[in-house]
Amino acid sequence: LAQAIPARRHRQLVVSLLPMALEAGVPALIALGATTVLSIPLAALYAASLPIAQARVVGLSVVSGCCALFFWIWALRNLKKHFDLGAITFAFAFASSAIGCWAGLGAGSLWSARLFRWAAPLSYVTVSVNYALGLIIIQKPWTLRVYMIVGIVWWLLAGILAWEFASPLVSDLDTLKHDGDLS
């Protein structure tokens, strides 16, 4: 078969069949790890020149936003076959991440920082709840369950960090507002 297919077409065929050859959950686990790792340099680029409170919010927002966007698109594609609650939860997580970028990059206001402090943890934890529901419903294969557990932990950690990182930013902006330096 390999000799009958030109080399370029053979590589395309192997790459397109690779996800089907892996157990359910493994491609998603690889994608979560890759999206996280690959978005870190982008986060560092955006956050490099910012004060620490803003840099933390922007860094987390870029990484979580990249992951949310990737898995939102994945969930939207799943809708062609079956209902995927991720089409809703990842959209909210992405929107919260966008608010975090806006607030952290200085384009936002005290209001946007406060919105991020509440919306991001809530939306990120909602993604974790979605994974937990999947974990309850799906018993096999074990690889899909491992992915769901990793997803629960990843998004819970993102939610905790969102609250922890946004609180100093809100405090800084609130101080500036009361000092008359911020409207």
CSV table of C-alpha atoms in Angstrom, one decimal:
chain,number,residue,atom,x,y,z
A,1,LEU,CA,0.0,0.0,0.0
A,2,ALA,CA,2.8,2.4,0.9
A,3,GLN,CA,4.4,1.9,-2.5
A,4,ALA,CA,1.1,2.5,-4.4
A,5,ILE,CA,0.7,5.9,-2.7
A,6,PRO,CA,3.1,8.8,-3.5
A,7,ALA,CA,5.2,9.8,-0.5
A,8,ARG,CA,3.5,13.1,0.1
A,9,ARG,CA,0.0,11.6,0.0
A,10,HIS,CA,1.2,8.8,2.3
A,11,ARG,CA,2.4,11.3,4.9
A,12,GLN,CA,-1.0,13.1,4.7
A,13,LEU,CA,-2.8,9.8,5.1
A,14,VAL,CA,-0.8,8.8,8.1
A,15,VAL,CA,-1.2,12.3,9.8
A,16,SER,CA,-5.0,12.2,9.1
A,17,LEU,CA,-5.3,8.7,10.5
A,18,LEU,CA,-3.1,9.3,13.6
A,19,PRO,CA,-5.9,10.7,15.8
A,20,MET,CA,-8.0,7.6,14.9
A,21,ALA,CA,-5.2,5.3,16.0
A,22,LEU,CA,-5.0,6.8,19.4
A,23,GLU,CA,-7.4,5.9,22.2
A,24,ALA,CA,-10.1,8.5,23.0
A,25,GLY,CA,-8.8,11.2,25.2
A,26,VAL,CA,-5.2,10.9,24.1
A,27,PRO,CA,-5.4,13.4,21.2
A,28,ALA,CA,-7.2,15.9,23.5
A,29,LEU,CA,-4.6,15.4,26.2
A,30,ILE,CA,-1.8,16.0,23.7
A,31,ALA,CA,-3.6,19.1,22.4
A,32,LEU,CA,-4.1,20.5,25.9
A,33,GLY,CA,-0.4,20.1,26.7
A,34,ALA,CA,0.7,21.4,23.4
A,35,THR,CA,-1.7,24.4,23.5
A,36,THR,CA,-0.5,25.2,27.0
A,37,VAL,CA,3.2,25.0,26.2
A,38,LEU,CA,3.0,26.8,22.9
A,39,SER,CA,0.9,29.7,24.3
A,40,ILE,CA,3.4,30.4,27.1
A,41,PRO,CA,5.9,32.3,24.9
A,42,LEU,CA,3.0,34.4,23.5
A,43,ALA,CA,1.9,35.1,27.1
A,44,ALA,CA,5.5,36.1,28.0
A,45,LEU,CA,5.7,38.4,25.0
A,46,TYR,CA,2.6,40.3,25.9
A,47,ALA,CA,3.4,40.4,29.6
A,48,ALA,CA,7.1,41.2,29.5
A,49,SER,CA,6.9,45.0,29.9
A,50,LEU,CA,4.0,45.1,32.3
A,51,PRO,CA,3.9,45.6,36.1
A,52,ILE,CA,3.7,42.3,37.9
A,53,ALA,CA,-0.1,42.5,38.7
A,54,GLN,CA,-0.9,43.2,35.1
A,55,ALA,CA,1.6,40.7,33.7
A,56,ARG,CA,0.1,37.9,35.8
A,57,VAL,CA,-3.4,38.6,34.6
A,58,VAL,CA,-2.3,38.9,30.9
A,59,GLY,CA,-0.1,35.8,31.1
A,60,LEU,CA,-2.8,33.7,32.5
A,61,SER,CA,-5.4,35.2,30.2
A,62,VAL,CA,-3.3,34.4,27.1
A,63,VAL,CA,-2.6,30.8,28.1
A,64,SER,CA,-6.2,30.1,29.2
A,65,GLY,CA,-7.6,32.0,26.2
A,66,CYS,CA,-5.6,30.0,23.7
A,67,CYS,CA,-6.6,26.7,25.4
A,68,ALA,CA,-10.3,27.8,25.5
A,69,LEU,CA,-10.3,28.9,21.9
A,70,PHE,CA,-8.7,25.6,20.7
A,71,PHE,CA,-11.2,23.5,22.7
A,72,TRP,CA,-14.1,25.7,21.8
A,73,ILE,CA,-13.4,25.1,18.1
A,74,TRP,CA,-13.1,21.4,18.9
A,75,ALA,CA,-16.4,21.4,20.7
A,76,LEU,CA,-18.1,23.2,17.8
A,77,ARG,CA,-16.9,20.5,15.4
A,78,ASN,CA,-18.2,17.9,17.8
A,79,LEU,CA,-21.7,19.5,17.5
A,80,LYS,CA,-21.9,18.0,14.0
A,81,LYS,CA,-22.0,14.5,15.6
A,82,HIS,CA,-23.4,15.1,19.1
A,83,PHE,CA,-24.1,17.7,21.7
A,84,ASP,CA,-21.0,19.1,23.4
A,85,LEU,CA,-21.5,21.3,26.4
A,86,GLY,CA,-17.9,22.6,25.8
A,87,ALA,CA,-19.3,24.7,22.9
A,88,ILE,CA,-20.9,26.8,25.6
A,89,THR,CA,-18.4,26.6,28.5
A,90,PHE,CA,-15.3,27.2,26.4
A,91,ALA,CA,-16.9,30.2,24.8
A,92,PHE,CA,-17.4,31.8,28.2
A,93,ALA,CA,-13.8,30.8,29.3
A,94,PHE,CA,-12.5,32.5,26.1
A,95,ALA,CA,-14.6,35.6,26.7
A,96,SER,CA,-13.3,35.8,30.3
A,97,SER,CA,-9.8,35.5,29.0
A,98,ALA,CA,-10.3,38.3,26.5
A,99,ILE,CA,-11.6,40.5,29.3
A,100,GLY,CA,-8.4,39.6,31.3
A,101,CYS,CA,-6.2,40.6,28.4
A,102,TRP,CA,-8.1,43.9,28.0
A,103,ALA,CA,-8.0,44.7,31.7
A,104,GLY,CA,-4.3,43.6,32.1
A,105,LEU,CA,-3.0,45.4,29.1
A,106,GLY,CA,-4.3,48.7,30.5
A,107,ALA,CA,-7.1,49.2,28.0
A,108,GLY,CA,-9.6,48.3,30.6
A,109,SER,CA,-10.7,50.0,33.7
A,110,LEU,CA,-11.3,49.1,37.3
A,111,TRP,CA,-14.7,47.8,36.2
A,112,SER,CA,-13.1,45.4,33.7
A,113,ALA,CA,-10.6,44.1,36.2
A,114,ARG,CA,-13.4,43.5,38.7
A,115,LEU,CA,-15.3,41.7,36.0
A,116,PHE,CA,-12.4,39.5,35.2
A,117,ARG,CA,-11.8,38.7,38.9
A,118,TRP,CA,-15.3,37.2,39.0
A,119,ALA,CA,-16.0,36.0,35.5
A,120,ALA,CA,-12.8,34.1,34.9
A,121,PRO,CA,-12.9,31.9,38.0
A,122,LEU,CA,-16.6,31.3,37.4
A,123,SER,CA,-16.2,30.4,33.7
A,124,TYR,CA,-13.0,28.3,34.3
A,125,VAL,CA,-14.6,26.4,37.1
A,126,THR,CA,-17.7,25.8,34.8
A,127,VAL,CA,-15.3,24.1,32.3
A,128,SER,CA,-14.1,21.9,35.2
A,129,VAL,CA,-17.7,21.1,36.1
A,130,ASN,CA,-18.3,20.1,32.4
A,131,TYR,CA,-15.3,17.8,32.6
A,132,ALA,CA,-16.6,16.3,35.9
A,133,LEU,CA,-20.0,15.6,34.3
A,134,GLY,CA,-18.2,13.8,31.5
A,135,LEU,CA,-16.2,11.8,34.0
A,136,ILE,CA,-19.4,10.7,35.7
A,137,ILE,CA,-21.1,9.8,32.5
A,138,ILE,CA,-18.2,8.1,30.6
A,139,GLN,CA,-16.7,5.0,32.2
A,140,LYS,CA,-14.5,3.9,29.3
A,141,PRO,CA,-11.9,4.2,27.9
A,142,TRP,CA,-9.6,5.0,30.8
A,143,THR,CA,-7.6,7.4,28.6
A,144,LEU,CA,-10.6,9.6,28.1
A,145,ARG,CA,-11.2,9.6,31.9
A,146,VAL,CA,-7.5,10.6,32.5
A,147,TYR,CA,-7.9,13.5,30.0
A,148,MET,CA,-11.1,14.6,31.9
A,149,ILE,CA,-9.3,14.5,35.2
A,150,VAL,CA,-6.4,16.5,33.8
A,151,GLY,CA,-8.9,19.0,32.4
A,152,ILE,CA,-10.7,19.3,35.7
A,153,VAL,CA,-7.4,20.1,37.5
A,154,TRP,CA,-6.1,22.4,34.7
A,155,TRP,CA,-9.2,24.6,34.7
A,156,LEU,CA,-9.6,24.6,38.5
A,157,LEU,CA,-6.1,25.8,38.8
A,158,ALA,CA,-6.7,28.4,36.1
A,159,GLY,CA,-9.8,29.6,38.1
A,160,ILE,CA,-7.9,29.8,41.4
A,161,LEU,CA,-5.0,31.7,39.7
A,162,ALA,CA,-7.5,34.0,38.0
A,163,TRP,CA,-8.8,35.1,41.3
A,164,GLU,CA,-5.4,35.3,42.9
A,165,PHE,CA,-3.9,37.3,40.0
A,166,ALA,CA,-6.8,39.6,39.5
A,167,SER,CA,-7.2,40.6,43.1
A,168,PRO,CA,-3.9,42.7,43.3
A,169,LEU,CA,-4.8,44.3,39.9
A,170,VAL,CA,-8.2,45.3,41.2
A,171,SER,CA,-6.5,46.6,44.4
A,172,ASP,CA,-3.9,48.6,42.4
A,173,LEU,CA,-6.6,50.1,40.1
A,174,ASP,CA,-8.8,50.9,43.1
A,175,THR,CA,-6.0,52.7,44.8
A,176,LEU,CA,-5.3,54.7,41.6
A,177,LYS,CA,-9.0,55.6,41.4
A,178,HIS,CA,-9.1,56.8,45.0
A,179,ASP,CA,-5.9,58.8,44.5
A,180,GLY,CA,-7.5,60.5,41.5
A,181,ASP,CA,-5.2,59.1,38.9
A,182,LEU,CA,-7.8,56.8,37.3
A,183,SER,CA,-11.3,57.6,36.1
